[in-house]
DNA sequence: TATCCACAGGAAATCAGGGTGT
DNA sequence: ACACCCTGATTTCCTGTGGATA
């Protein structure tokens, strides 16, 4: 606000209230919203329904794996079927326990999470007890309180296989039934990675991989149907201009057909329109929304990074800022990172090995680009380039107190003749 | 053609910090 | 107080490697 005196907050609210209304029910665009219809997922719904129907007769359904990229309706179909199934059950309703393995990521916590969900009150402490004790406690409570089927829905199950301990817990979960008398469990795994199965222990695969359902990405037409459906619920009539939804669908289809992203885009566009007090959501709002979302994502990610990773990124930033044509290698980054640890209070200097992992993480997140190259006698290293806007990055760092005094620090390493000469050789070699 | 640079990145060990029951 | 548990971050130790140069 350049001139605060011009802003009258009471008038603003008044105007806001009497202004155009965009949203009727914004929640309908949230990922957690389960609509009455799930377009283009009939085949998957049918299969889940068929496999779980035996619950109605008191039988134990087989374990099940759902594969598909993000935003293809995996979790939604499971929740959808679970609601319908619940309506059909007259007595002994099945339990559904959802676990997001990227949040609840360790064996201990998964067992504790299930236990706490069922018990409702008696909590298992977040740490401290041996795992096998928890396992026995869990068996006890399952038999005691859950006299029917208990579905364990493991969302993002692929996160577990990244650590070897993860597969252990999957094995434990799949053989829960062997130790249960009254209750029966059924594991439903949801994975984003198609090759997730390859990492599984054969013992786990034999029980977990009995049935699987594949979720293909949505194409632009399908996304349009989904968006239309939701837009009807979420927005007031006539708010959405005709070309908006096809555009939104086309953009999301280009990005791997992710419905979650498409909905997010539509919601953001709606928010922008509402904030600007426009009567409708137009083409332009979608464009703006897309830029905003990308930037929001980057800002949020960088601010949420551990301090050490931020320092690594600062090193890359400083090189890009002061020597834009310098070809950055892992070694350069570590050198400047080391300088920075001296300048920023409270930052311990970590080993090269660890920094190498942080560089990989930044690469994975799309903040930087890396390229492994071999330069013969000059060794084999990664060439690194910043992949986001330099100014944006500077603005983000300016909001972090600890970095204030290093944003204009010119790294010593960049001025060393040794480094300069070598970099010139690199430039010729490329 | 052997050599050797400057790392990459896997595996296991270690540490600190949160906890437990006895 | 003590022995022990689980987790996440990091260190230690290690083997592997592509290709310009001697």
mmCIF file of C-alpha atoms (C1' of nucleotides) in Angstrom, chain A residues 127-129 330-331 353 360 372 376-382 422, chain B residues 2-12 17-21:
data_model
loop_
_atom_site.group_PDB
_atom_site.id
_atom_site.type_symbol
_atom_site.label_atom_id
_atom_site.label_comp_id
_atom_site.label_asym_id
_atom_site.label_seq_id
_atom_site.Cartn_x
_atom_site.Cartn_y
_atom_site.Cartn_z
ATOM 1 C CA UNK A 127 8.179 -42.501 20.244
ATOM 2 C CA UNK A 128 9.827 -44.545 22.934
ATOM 3 C CA UNK A 129 8.360 -48.010 22.811
ATOM 4 C CA UNK A 330 29.929 -29.175 -7.257
ATOM 5 C CA UNK A 331 33.389 -28.265 -6.054
ATOM 6 C CA UNK A 353 29.053 -35.862 0.867
ATOM 7 C CA UNK A 360 20.543 -33.466 -5.728
ATOM 8 C CA UNK A 372 26.943 -34.840 -14.925
ATOM 9 C CA UNK A 376 38.932 -35.974 -18.688
ATOM 10 C CA UNK A 377 41.903 -34.924 -16.674
ATOM 11 C CA UNK A 378 39.803 -32.209 -15.093
ATOM 12 C CA UNK A 379 37.735 -34.865 -13.441
ATOM 13 C CA UNK A 380 34.130 -35.833 -13.458
ATOM 14 C CA UNK A 381 31.650 -33.498 -11.847
ATOM 15 C CA UNK A 382 28.248 -31.973 -12.084
ATOM 16 C CA UNK A 422 40.104 -23.808 -14.894
ATOM 17 C "C1'" DA B 2 47.278 -46.288 -19.288
ATOM 18 C "C1'" DT B 3 46.605 -42.826 -16.153
ATOM 19 C "C1'" DC B 4 44.339 -39.975 -13.125
ATOM 20 C "C1'" DC B 5 41.293 -36.062 -11.816
ATOM 21 C "C1'" DA B 6 37.211 -34.603 -9.069
ATOM 22 C "C1'" DC B 7 33.945 -35.903 -7.918
ATOM 23 C "C1'" DA B 8 29.198 -39.350 -7.714
ATOM 24 C "C1'" DG B 9 26.784 -41.829 -4.852
ATOM 25 C "C1'" DG B 10 25.942 -46.554 -2.035
ATOM 26 C "C1'" DA B 11 26.168 -48.666 2.674
ATOM 27 C "C1'" DA B 12 26.792 -48.677 7.255
ATOM 28 C "C1'" DG B 17 17.069 -35.650 20.577
ATOM 29 C "C1'" DG B 18 12.714 -37.219 21.359
ATOM 30 C "C1'" DG B 19 10.791 -40.844 24.317
ATOM 31 C "C1'" DT B 20 9.808 -45.478 27.258
ATOM 32 C "C1'" DG B 21 9.262 -48.677 31.496
#
